[in-house]
Every structure is written in structure tokens, then in C-alpha cells.
XYZ file of C-alpha atoms in Angstrom:
669
model
C 100.654 172.516 23.472
C 100.463 168.951 24.430
C 100.190 168.195 28.148
C 101.213 164.590 27.693
C 104.859 164.900 28.904
C 103.644 166.544 32.119
C 101.417 163.609 32.835
C 104.236 161.220 32.132
C 106.529 162.985 34.541
C 104.176 162.209 37.484
C 105.350 159.332 39.695
C 103.705 156.069 38.620
C 101.644 154.467 41.457
C 102.664 150.979 42.708
C 99.198 149.537 41.822
C 96.963 150.721 38.993
C 93.183 151.213 39.577
C 92.499 147.911 37.837
C 94.993 146.123 40.107
C 93.328 147.609 43.180
C 89.881 146.585 41.918
C 90.980 142.989 41.274
C 92.800 142.799 44.610
C 89.686 144.035 46.469
C 87.469 141.593 44.574
C 89.717 138.603 45.360
C 90.049 139.626 49.022
C 86.268 140.030 49.224
C 85.674 136.575 47.735
C 88.162 134.968 50.161
C 86.479 136.674 53.154
C 83.002 135.669 51.869
C 84.122 132.053 51.383
C 85.699 131.985 54.814
C 82.645 133.502 56.493
C 80.155 131.199 54.760
C 82.384 128.237 55.580
C 82.455 129.298 59.224
C 78.700 129.674 59.239
C 78.190 126.135 58.000
C 80.112 124.737 60.962
C 77.765 123.781 63.784
C 77.971 126.134 66.733
C 77.376 124.416 70.052
C 74.225 125.829 71.517
C 72.281 125.156 74.703
C 68.604 124.634 73.985
C 65.736 124.412 76.400
C 65.071 120.712 76.810
C 61.306 121.087 76.851
C 61.141 122.865 73.489
C 62.910 120.962 70.729
C 63.194 123.078 67.606
C 61.703 121.703 64.380
C 65.227 120.966 63.135
C 65.913 118.624 66.057
C 62.677 116.688 65.599
C 63.252 112.974 65.192
C 62.969 112.152 61.467
C 63.973 108.518 61.913
C 60.908 106.395 62.619
C 63.239 103.409 63.088
C 65.127 105.101 65.943
C 61.825 106.156 67.466
C 60.440 102.608 67.246
C 63.591 101.154 68.839
C 63.609 103.772 71.580
C 59.963 103.153 72.483
C 59.883 99.377 71.940
C 57.444 99.397 69.016
C 57.261 96.856 66.238
C 54.348 98.134 64.146
C 54.313 101.427 62.236
C 51.127 102.586 60.490
C 51.737 105.214 57.799
C 48.822 107.209 56.446
C 48.198 109.187 53.276
C 45.206 111.296 54.242
C 43.485 114.329 52.711
C 40.286 114.544 54.745
C 41.458 112.797 57.916
C 39.893 109.346 57.375
C 43.187 107.645 56.475
C 44.770 109.140 59.582
C 41.799 108.008 61.683
C 42.106 104.409 60.388
C 45.867 104.453 61.054
C 45.281 105.555 64.643
C 42.760 102.767 65.127
C 45.187 100.133 63.817
C 48.081 101.385 65.945
C 45.793 101.300 68.991
C 44.637 97.760 68.052
C 48.224 96.497 68.219
C 48.092 96.761 72.011
C 45.294 94.196 72.122
C 47.551 91.722 70.339
C 50.595 92.079 72.555
C 52.302 94.337 70.028
C 53.084 98.040 70.106
C 52.179 100.353 67.265
C 52.623 103.963 66.210
C 50.734 105.981 63.586
C 53.065 108.047 61.396
C 52.728 110.792 58.792
C 55.154 109.904 55.955
C 55.787 113.627 55.434
C 57.389 113.856 58.898
C 59.838 110.968 58.488
C 62.655 109.912 56.219
C 61.014 107.115 54.208
C 64.407 105.907 52.859
C 64.672 104.228 56.262
C 61.970 101.701 55.376
C 64.697 99.210 54.448
C 65.911 99.289 58.079
C 62.577 98.011 59.426
C 63.992 94.462 59.278
C 66.351 95.474 62.134
C 63.322 95.289 64.456
C 62.094 91.791 65.334
C 58.552 90.847 64.314
C 58.104 94.234 62.678
C 55.425 95.315 60.246
C 54.600 98.451 58.222
C 50.919 99.089 57.531
C 49.935 101.712 54.944
C 46.502 103.386 55.008
C 46.624 105.210 51.684
C 43.879 107.427 50.279
C 43.682 108.396 46.610
C 42.998 112.022 45.790
C 41.708 113.700 42.607
C 42.782 111.984 39.405
C 44.493 108.995 41.038
C 46.950 111.248 42.859
C 48.610 110.775 46.248
C 47.340 112.950 49.091
C 49.419 116.062 49.841
C 51.181 114.460 52.816
C 52.104 111.318 50.809
C 53.465 113.123 47.731
C 57.150 112.852 48.794
C 56.708 109.170 49.704
C 55.101 108.550 46.283
C 58.025 110.315 44.527
C 60.489 108.243 46.559
C 58.726 104.991 45.624
C 58.880 105.930 41.932
C 62.565 106.821 42.010
C 63.815 104.291 44.558
C 65.753 101.219 43.633
C 66.350 100.389 47.311
C 66.162 96.857 48.632
C 63.276 96.235 51.035
C 64.134 92.590 51.720
C 62.906 91.445 55.123
C 60.315 94.234 55.371
C 56.799 92.967 56.155
C 53.925 95.128 54.930
C 50.226 95.358 54.165
C 48.090 98.106 52.620
C 44.543 99.322 53.174
C 43.434 101.640 50.363
C 40.789 104.367 50.706
C 38.981 105.527 47.591
C 35.682 105.905 45.797
C 34.752 103.693 42.874
C 32.765 106.418 41.110
C 36.127 108.007 40.287
C 38.155 107.018 37.239
C 41.273 105.959 39.202
C 39.684 103.968 42.011
C 42.201 103.369 44.832
C 45.110 104.013 42.471
C 47.463 105.176 45.247
C 46.833 102.185 47.560
C 47.209 99.731 44.680
C 50.436 101.410 43.540
C 52.008 101.320 47.028
C 51.021 97.642 47.385
C 52.526 96.691 44.006
C 55.648 98.874 44.286
C 56.662 97.663 47.764
C 56.555 94.080 46.501
C 58.689 95.038 43.471
C 61.271 96.527 45.852
C 61.524 93.207 47.693
C 59.186 93.741 50.656
C 56.928 90.880 51.763
C 53.142 91.330 51.651
C 51.832 89.591 54.771
C 48.146 90.355 54.172
C 46.058 91.159 51.108
C 45.433 94.706 49.911
C 42.209 96.076 51.440
C 39.967 98.113 49.145
C 37.778 100.713 50.864
C 34.986 102.273 48.806
C 33.510 105.519 50.059
C 30.733 105.296 47.464
C 29.472 102.223 49.310
C 30.378 101.923 52.978
C 34.029 102.687 53.677
C 33.657 101.970 57.397
C 32.247 98.490 56.717
C 35.051 97.727 54.240
C 37.648 98.751 56.823
C 36.054 96.818 59.715
C 35.774 93.663 57.577
C 39.407 93.918 56.427
C 40.642 94.690 59.951
C 38.801 91.746 61.534
C 40.464 89.352 59.086
C 43.826 91.107 59.263
C 44.546 90.812 63.016
C 43.945 87.028 63.348
C 46.218 86.556 60.316
C 48.889 88.691 62.022
C 48.591 86.699 65.255
C 49.226 83.556 63.257
C 52.087 85.131 61.293
C 53.903 86.439 64.377
C 52.857 83.594 66.678
C 51.107 85.850 69.195
C 47.726 85.631 70.896
C 45.087 88.297 71.373
C 45.153 89.450 74.981
C 41.344 89.446 75.164
C 41.768 93.025 76.360
C 38.745 94.491 74.620
C 38.113 97.414 76.916
C 38.653 100.941 75.691
C 42.206 102.220 75.662
C 42.423 105.954 76.227
C 44.930 107.831 74.107
C 44.670 111.204 75.857
C 44.237 112.333 79.445
C 42.154 115.294 80.522
C 43.619 118.307 82.263
C 41.301 121.095 83.375
C 42.803 124.589 83.655
C 41.218 126.651 86.421
C 43.353 129.785 86.524
C 44.883 129.982 83.059
C 45.610 133.269 81.282
C 42.921 133.396 78.553
C 45.515 134.789 76.111
C 47.069 131.315 76.099
C 43.805 129.592 75.098
C 43.005 128.613 71.481
C 39.775 130.105 70.163
C 39.613 128.414 66.749
C 43.099 128.884 65.276
C 44.768 125.847 63.700
C 48.488 126.449 64.116
C 49.830 129.510 65.887
C 48.028 130.930 68.871
C 46.469 134.353 68.033
C 47.070 133.807 64.290
C 43.515 135.058 63.644
C 44.304 138.333 65.406
C 47.700 138.948 63.803
C 47.598 137.615 60.271
C 50.947 136.858 58.635
C 51.549 135.291 55.218
C 52.185 132.740 53.806
C 48.676 131.365 54.255
C 48.048 127.622 54.160
C 46.122 124.809 55.893
C 47.744 125.542 59.270
C 47.552 129.311 58.833
C 44.388 130.215 56.895
C 43.626 133.784 55.820
C 40.478 135.405 57.229
C 38.975 136.693 53.974
C 36.132 139.236 54.331
C 32.928 138.358 52.442
C 32.181 141.177 49.990
C 29.341 139.595 47.961
C 26.771 136.958 48.958
C 23.813 136.596 46.625
C 21.291 133.955 45.705
C 21.807 132.726 42.151
C 18.593 130.847 41.463
C 15.416 132.770 40.658
C 12.984 130.222 42.099
C 12.661 126.644 43.361
C 13.154 125.314 46.885
C 16.966 125.125 46.784
C 19.383 127.922 47.649
C 22.256 128.295 45.180
C 24.677 131.041 46.100
C 27.488 133.150 44.719
C 30.038 134.407 47.249
C 33.034 136.659 46.786
C 35.796 136.955 49.378
C 38.421 139.683 49.451
C 42.101 138.650 49.422
C 43.590 142.163 49.121
C 46.963 142.435 50.847
C 47.170 138.679 51.606
C 49.798 137.892 48.923
C 47.544 134.945 47.963
C 47.837 133.979 44.290
C 45.530 131.613 42.438
C 44.963 130.281 38.938
C 41.696 129.464 37.173
C 40.812 125.880 38.074
C 42.337 125.964 41.581
C 40.305 125.138 44.693
C 39.601 127.376 47.629
C 39.557 125.498 50.938
C 37.367 126.997 53.659
C 37.166 126.040 57.336
C 33.519 126.054 58.467
C 32.207 126.123 62.036
C 29.460 123.963 63.511
C 25.967 125.190 64.336
C 25.977 126.727 67.847
C 22.510 125.279 68.567
C 23.864 121.714 68.118
C 26.938 122.501 70.232
C 24.737 123.901 73.030
C 22.440 120.836 72.908
C 25.458 118.527 73.266
C 26.546 120.521 76.337
C 23.050 120.294 77.847
C 22.561 116.578 77.210
C 25.979 115.749 78.730
C 25.471 118.202 81.587
C 28.751 120.087 81.177
C 29.918 123.670 81.285
C 31.146 124.150 77.730
C 33.361 127.070 78.736
C 35.638 124.893 80.887
C 39.227 125.330 79.682
C 40.841 121.953 79.024
C 43.786 120.180 77.432
C 43.751 116.613 76.182
C 47.365 115.437 76.506
C 48.706 112.373 74.711
C 49.545 109.597 77.175
C 52.284 108.516 74.789
C 54.884 111.183 75.446
C 56.914 110.143 72.399
C 54.067 110.842 69.993
C 54.419 113.739 67.547
C 50.720 114.386 68.091
C 50.559 115.983 71.535
C 46.815 116.795 71.407
C 43.880 115.693 69.203
C 43.202 119.396 68.432
C 44.853 122.700 69.475
C 45.051 122.888 73.293
C 44.408 124.444 75.739
C 40.923 125.364 74.579
C 37.321 125.111 75.759
C 34.853 122.320 75.066
C 32.763 124.932 73.221
C 35.641 125.857 70.881
C 36.549 122.196 70.303
C 32.952 121.262 69.390
C 32.481 124.416 67.286
C 35.768 124.649 65.365
C 37.769 121.448 65.694
C 35.466 118.398 65.821
C 33.090 116.857 63.301
C 29.782 116.541 65.155
C 27.553 116.309 62.061
C 28.705 113.211 60.167
C 27.345 109.875 61.406
C 30.014 108.509 63.793
C 32.181 105.574 62.748
C 31.863 102.186 64.444
C 34.977 102.610 66.621
C 33.356 105.653 68.289
C 30.236 103.607 69.096
C 32.366 100.695 70.304
C 34.380 102.833 72.713
C 31.357 104.750 73.986
C 29.350 101.551 74.577
C 30.905 101.090 78.049
C 29.066 104.232 79.244
C 25.556 102.984 78.320
C 23.764 101.901 81.506
C 21.158 99.874 79.595
C 22.750 96.475 78.724
C 20.671 96.330 75.496
C 22.102 99.667 74.282
C 25.590 98.503 75.190
C 25.150 95.245 73.303
C 23.772 96.980 70.181
C 26.577 99.549 70.100
C 29.220 96.812 70.311
C 27.369 94.724 67.742
C 27.389 97.644 65.269
C 31.180 97.754 65.481
C 31.601 94.077 64.545
C 31.797 92.580 61.059
C 28.918 90.181 61.831
C 26.160 90.527 59.187
C 23.581 91.432 61.849
C 25.868 94.136 63.272
C 26.653 95.570 59.841
C 22.938 95.733 58.995
C 22.185 97.485 62.296
C 24.910 100.096 61.725
C 23.716 100.588 58.139
C 20.087 101.218 59.148
C 20.398 102.903 62.571
C 23.388 105.139 61.837
C 23.882 105.549 58.081
C 20.407 105.300 56.539
C 18.765 107.224 59.389
C 21.687 109.673 59.210
C 22.159 109.948 62.964
C 24.923 112.261 64.092
C 26.338 112.030 67.628
C 23.618 114.302 69.054
C 20.842 112.170 67.509
C 22.469 109.011 68.928
C 22.624 110.526 72.418
C 18.983 111.679 72.110
C 17.799 108.235 70.961
C 19.867 106.254 73.502
C 19.003 107.985 76.801
C 21.117 105.519 78.811
C 24.254 106.661 76.975
C 25.942 109.585 78.735
C 29.699 109.420 78.095
C 32.217 111.823 79.666
C 32.607 114.716 77.239
C 36.414 114.501 77.215
C 36.307 110.901 75.927
C 33.777 111.922 73.285
C 36.075 114.796 72.194
C 38.986 112.349 71.983
C 37.036 110.012 69.695
C 35.290 112.407 67.308
C 37.182 113.066 64.048
C 38.509 116.507 63.162
C 36.264 118.937 61.312
C 37.754 119.204 57.824
C 38.181 122.066 55.381
C 35.745 122.028 52.451
C 37.059 122.505 48.897
C 35.265 124.571 46.249
C 36.263 125.105 42.625
C 37.121 128.786 42.231
C 34.564 130.541 40.029
C 36.782 133.443 38.937
C 39.987 134.262 37.044
C 42.841 136.000 38.827
C 43.607 137.848 35.574
C 40.252 139.620 35.933
C 39.800 139.421 39.730
C 43.293 139.431 41.323
C 41.941 140.586 44.709
C 38.882 138.382 45.099
C 37.907 134.723 44.933
C 34.438 133.647 43.819
C 32.584 130.586 45.120
C 29.456 128.970 43.702
C 27.679 126.425 45.947
C 24.303 124.872 46.725
C 23.058 124.834 50.322
C 22.623 121.259 51.540
C 19.430 120.741 53.550
C 17.238 117.670 53.956
C 15.054 115.814 56.442
C 16.296 112.420 57.669
C 14.149 109.309 58.146
C 13.875 110.153 61.838
C 12.282 113.506 60.935
C 15.316 115.600 61.851
C 16.298 118.520 59.636
C 19.940 118.129 58.630
C 21.881 121.060 57.223
C 25.236 120.967 55.463
C 27.877 122.352 57.818
C 29.836 124.474 55.335
C 27.103 125.600 52.963
C 24.733 126.675 55.787
C 27.611 128.535 57.425
C 28.531 130.234 54.121
C 24.899 131.159 53.444
C 24.850 133.051 56.765
C 28.050 134.961 55.975
C 26.199 138.159 55.199
C 27.892 141.296 53.952
C 27.354 143.531 56.977
C 26.744 147.253 56.617
C 27.516 148.084 60.254
C 31.269 148.025 59.705
C 31.689 144.462 61.015
C 32.852 142.168 58.219
C 31.986 138.470 58.063
C 35.180 136.507 57.382
C 35.970 133.067 56.011
C 39.195 131.227 57.056
C 40.591 130.023 53.718
C 43.648 128.962 51.737
C 44.315 127.847 48.146
C 44.822 124.286 46.976
C 46.550 124.062 43.616
C 44.908 121.933 40.950
C 45.829 120.238 37.667
C 42.581 121.562 36.170
C 44.228 124.105 33.848
C 43.398 125.915 30.601
C 45.612 124.824 27.686
C 49.017 126.487 27.492
C 48.197 127.574 23.927
C 45.173 129.888 23.969
C 44.492 128.923 20.320
C 43.470 125.391 21.397
C 39.680 124.948 21.513
C 38.169 124.154 24.917
C 35.053 122.061 25.533
C 33.622 122.594 29.021
C 30.917 120.350 30.512
C 29.584 121.618 33.843
C 25.955 121.165 34.878
C 24.672 122.698 38.149
C 27.392 124.092 40.402
C 29.863 122.294 38.100
C 29.754 125.608 36.189
C 32.058 127.149 38.854
C 35.573 126.675 37.377
C 34.243 127.470 33.913
C 33.201 130.961 35.011
C 36.919 131.477 35.703
C 37.893 129.884 32.369
C 35.432 132.077 30.436
C 36.658 135.234 32.196
C 40.244 134.278 31.365
C 39.526 133.504 27.681
C 37.771 136.889 27.448
C 40.792 138.623 29.012
C 43.174 136.841 26.596
C 41.041 138.049 23.668
C 41.268 141.605 24.982
C 45.078 141.236 25.073
C 44.924 140.542 21.336
C 45.777 136.826 21.705
C 44.422 134.289 19.231
C 41.826 132.350 21.259
C 40.394 129.059 20.002
C 36.753 127.974 20.147
C 35.284 128.136 23.663
C 32.301 125.790 23.956
C 30.183 125.328 27.083
C 27.688 122.595 27.963
C 25.647 123.600 31.007
C 22.614 121.870 32.509
C 20.015 122.663 35.152
C 16.465 121.656 36.062
C 14.372 124.608 34.846
C 15.299 127.618 32.715
C 13.265 129.976 34.912
C 14.540 128.589 38.218
C 18.177 127.540 38.346
C 19.876 128.729 35.157
C 23.006 129.906 37.000
C 24.851 132.981 35.700
C 22.374 133.184 32.777
C 23.023 136.885 32.034
C 26.822 136.482 32.220
C 26.802 133.434 29.933
C 24.459 134.944 27.359
C 26.537 138.151 27.322
C 29.748 136.099 26.843
C 28.146 134.337 23.880
C 26.963 137.666 22.409
C 30.504 139.110 22.583
C 32.020 135.945 21.117
C 33.955 134.921 24.248
C 31.813 131.750 24.309
C 31.707 130.394 20.754
C 28.714 128.158 21.473
C 26.522 127.949 24.558
C 24.616 124.662 24.918
C 22.128 124.420 27.788
C 20.098 121.348 28.819
C 16.995 122.012 30.965
C 16.322 118.540 32.306
C 12.769 119.067 33.580
C 11.287 121.661 31.225
C 9.859 118.956 28.929
C 8.370 115.528 29.369
C 11.561 113.663 28.507
C 14.622 114.549 30.550
C 17.452 116.203 28.646
C 20.963 116.200 30.115
C 24.352 117.525 28.962
C 25.343 114.126 27.518
C 22.318 114.295 25.162
C 23.522 117.665 23.827
C 27.022 116.230 23.307
C 25.548 113.533 21.055
C 23.512 116.155 19.146
C 26.711 118.093 18.360
C 28.839 115.014 17.659
C 30.283 116.144 14.272
C 31.477 119.466 15.679
C 32.863 117.783 18.774
C 34.764 115.143 16.823
C 36.360 117.812 14.588
C 37.385 119.870 17.642
C 38.851 116.864 19.441
C 40.375 114.847 16.600
C 41.485 117.599 14.205
C 41.779 120.820 16.228
C 43.455 119.472 19.381
C 40.652 120.554 21.742
C 40.926 120.196 25.519
C 37.917 118.683 27.324
C 36.934 119.626 30.892
C 34.270 117.951 33.040
C 33.138 119.354 36.390
C 30.365 118.224 38.739
C 28.833 114.963 39.923
C 31.129 111.931 39.637
C 28.557 109.227 40.294
C 26.304 109.739 37.274
C 27.085 112.794 35.183
C 30.853 112.317 34.670
C 30.341 108.655 33.813
C 27.497 109.335 31.353
C 29.478 112.133 29.697
C 32.490 109.845 29.285
C 30.269 107.205 27.701
C 28.954 109.856 25.259
C 32.557 110.637 24.226
C 33.240 106.903 23.729
C 30.188 106.647 21.454
C 31.227 109.697 19.402
C 34.740 108.244 18.930
C 33.210 104.882 17.903
C 30.768 106.357 15.420
C 32.817 109.163 13.861
C 36.284 107.715 14.375
C 35.254 104.266 13.136
C 36.537 102.612 16.315
C 35.540 99.621 18.403
C 34.502 100.362 22.014
C 37.922 99.179 23.232
C 39.712 101.517 20.813
C 37.407 104.407 21.723
C 38.087 103.800 25.436
C 41.833 103.787 24.772
C 41.518 106.952 22.690
C 39.826 108.882 25.548
C 42.275 107.410 28.101
C 45.166 108.721 25.930
C 43.584 112.180 25.987
C 43.522 111.932 29.799
C 47.199 110.964 29.910
C 48.090 113.911 27.671
C 46.142 116.283 29.929
C 43.518 116.918 27.248
C 40.623 115.334 29.173
C 40.467 116.708 32.727
C 37.922 116.114 35.469
C 37.123 118.061 38.631
C 34.389 115.888 40.080
C 32.921 115.039 43.468
C 30.719 112.276 44.778
């Protein structure tokens, strides 16, 4: 019997289930819209005046300049701190010329406001722009660079000048500085002084001093002002000693958040590095007087991801013996807790390094005490030399006079005197330690090409490096800060782990998207590092059943029995077919030196087929000054000979490969 009539006899509800569902959905959407709309409305809130939140930080450099009566702004694009240092020096200089300057990080300000600079009388924007990698902007200038490329804003009435920092051994020498200089003019700004070109392969400090000494007189003329003759040192920070501070409030080496080394929280970056335990530290070379090492650090649980070709940045610490000697020679208690507070209360930079801290921590973790000091440090410290001759020489070294330049070149650079050596050799010079700490540049992170693939080693990062150690002309043994520190990071068996503060810097040095493309890798010495990662990755891809193109390696070292790095791994990879062809040049095992570029010429037919017909990707890693240049020349010659090109055509051909991302370099000078 059918039950249908019974069902029909039941009273029909006012709303069906579907109606109720739709009604609920619409009501929910209205409530959600209303709530999110409410949330977007600013809620008045009382904030503590002494702690502005990041969101209330002044992003208008124009408003800041007006508020503080400044007419010069010095922007810096800086990767290792030199650009920032030069910008600080120029903004400080302004005071000597009756003007008022401020150094500014373009990442912290809204650069669209540049057009408003004309609202300030006698105003000027100076740009100290470093070039990084393959002609790239530095990390902190990336947004500014993007804005310049996209902007069609009018910069009429804006006065500017640029000092570029670069290294002429690199392919794109001072590309960023030159681009900023050209682009600002295109947008209508007025160049009031010529582009300065600083070359770190020569003497960057000398280039800067020479440019600066011509720049300021030209500015005085342009703005109709006179130098005040005020050549005495102008302090930027004042010292405060803390006698009864809670030691939990004192920085002990952290870079951003206090206690960030005790309680580690991702994400990890330059301000918040991860303390990675060292799990392997072995010597790679079998003999010889150098120490080449392979390190592995553990990143388990850090959420750090990396790709083959990326760089690992590590923060080293200075040698305690040098720190102690500095304390002794200056007669100070290094464990005094201090703060150096910016005298300019409007500055975004409250301290030169994390404060409060001790002199010992500052000299160990935060300050560069190993590199020969720049001329401005000598100039400002000169006032403390009690011997008039020492005082005169220190001031002379900071001038652009030929005699002064030659003295700085020989006494400081060629003799490789760091600040300790200068204090030892000038006994009349005993500056207050707080002024010295104010002047010394920050100790920088060191970048290493990662020698592993995250596909094979997701929880560890491998580093390959050579320990730097040499004796200077004055007979002093100088050791590389980072490599000596890494060498001593032993894998402890007593439960205490050695750790390395690190973070990842992304790179454009990438394997081809298509695994079937051949790769040609040229990496003599520690230039082998990224290719260990590439080889591991190509092997892993093969195991996944992917079609992997030819994988060719050109490696070079001095002696087969001494410094053939990763010999067993490379020979095994060739045996299993992961490396299609392994080419090794032992430069000193025969009378005539043989380098990687010689092997490239020997295999020219194969190379030309791989490049011209099979769409190969070329990778160069290692020394920029000689190797990378000689290798590039070898590729020009192969293109000339086998491609039937003139040298100009061959050069253009290789340049096109670079533009297409098929010729990549990871080189250092």
C-alpha cells in the first residue's frame, strides 16, 4: 500500500529546508560583511607615548625633514653595511657646511614622496647605492628599484647626486648606482654633481674620499653656503653606563629581540637567525698547508626551507684574544654594561648596535675589529693622539692629498693593520672606548653557497670553505674571522652542541626548470660548493624516473693528492651516471699550469653542441677576479671558432645567454 497520501496529509511547513539553508547563508554573509566592515573602522586607542608601534612609525621622510629642519637626505642601498656607513658620513658632513642631513633606509620610507622634496628649500637627495650579485639592487633597495622602474612620476625641482659602490671584477660593475643616476634624470630630477664610482677591487675608501672632497665644495657653491671650518669630531651617540641593571635586560649577542637566542621562534631571518647545531665538521683536503673544510648544520624543526644554489648567511664572532687585548690596551673593564644613545632623538637608529650590552659583547658580536679601519675612523680618533706627529699623520691619511692617500695605502691597507695593530703601533693614541665603538662598522654576516640539495638533505645545510690565514708585512698572523670561527665549531661529544647563527638568502643561481636541459658547471676550488647540491639534485631527479640531461662538471685544484675536494663523491657520481662527464684540472701537477678554462677549450666541440643545439645552462662559481673572466673569454673563443662569429657577435651571444638565465655566475672577489 502506498504511504504517499499519508505524507501529503501532513501540514506543510512555512519554509522548506532549502529556504532555511539559503536564509541562514544570506544572514551569515550580512553579519560577516557587517563585522568585517566594523573591524576596518579605526578604533580610538590610547597608546603609551614612549613606545610607538611599528604601524605608527613615520614613513614620510619629507614630514620628518620638515619637522626636524633638515634639507639633505642620504638614502643608502647597502648589503654589507658600507653603503650605510658612507651615507652616515655624508649626513654628518652636512653639519660642517651649515646644512642638516639625515641618513635614510629606502625600505623604511615611502619613496613616492621623492617628488615632494622640492617643498623644502635648498634640499638635496644623495644616494649611496651598492650593486649586489648580478647587477641587482641590495635587499633594502629592492622596493625603491621596483618603484623607479614603474614610476612615471615627475621629479621636477628635485636635486640629487649618486655615489655608487661596486667591484669592477664583476660583470655588472656599479649597475645599480648607474641606473639610479640615469633614471632620476629621466624622471625630471636635476643632477647637481657627477655620479661617483667606487671600486672595491681597487680602493673603495679612496674613491669615496676623493668624490666627497670634490662634492662638498661644489654643493657650497650650488647652495651659496660656506663651510663652517668646524672640523672637530661630531659625536653621534652619547654614553650611558648602567650600574644596577637587571642582566636579563642586557643583550648578549642577539640581533633583534632580546633573549631570541634562548627562545627561538620562526620565521628566521637576518634579525632573527636560527642557532643551527653543527653535526659534521671535517677537513676536506688530504695534504698541503691550507685547511679546507666541510660543515653540516642541523635545521630540524626550524621550518627553514632552501633550494640548491641558495646562500647560507652565518654570523661569526671575533677572536676573544683580540677583544681582550683591546680591553687591556685601552685600560677598560670590558664587562661594563653600557648603552650608546643617539643624540638625534628623531633618528630611526637609536643605537649603533643592540643596547644595553657590554663592551665585551659589542666587540665580540657586533663590531668589525679585524678589517683595516676606514679613513673617517682615523680622522675622528686623531684628536686623542698625544703625539702631534701621530695626529698629523692620521688626519693626513683621511685627506684626498696624494701624500695622504699613499700613507693610508701603505700603513693601513698594504700592511693590513686592524684597529688593534694601529693602537699597538701608535702608542700615543688611546681613544675612549665608547667613541671607538661608535666609529667601528658593524660585523657582517658571511655568505656561503650551500653545498647540498634540500631534496636529499631537507634537515641539514652543507658548507664548504677554506680557512683564511696569512702573515702581514708587519709580521702579524691574520686569521679570517668567519672561517677560523667555523673551523673551531667542533662536534662535541659531551652533550654540548656548537651552534651557528644562520639564515637563508635566496639566490637566482637555479637549476633549469626542465631537468632534460644539459647543465655545464664550472667550479674550481671551493667554487664546487653549489654544484655538490646540483649533482645531488640531478641524482635525486633520476631516481624519481625523470629524464635528466647531460650533467658536466669542470673542477680545478692545485694537486690531485692534496686538495681534490669531494673526490670520492664526484667519482662515484660519474660511475653511476649522475655526472655525465667529470673534467678535472690539476694546476700544479705538471710543469705547465692547467686551469678549468684550458679544459673548456679542449672540449669545445661538445660544449658548442650542448650550448647551441641542446639548450644547455652554464654555471660559474668561484673567483671573480681571474677565473670567471678567463672562463668567459674561453666561451667567447668557442663561439667565435665554432659559431663562425666575430668577437663582438660572440660577446653578444654570451650576453644573451645571461639575459635568458642560461649563463649564471655565483662569484666573489
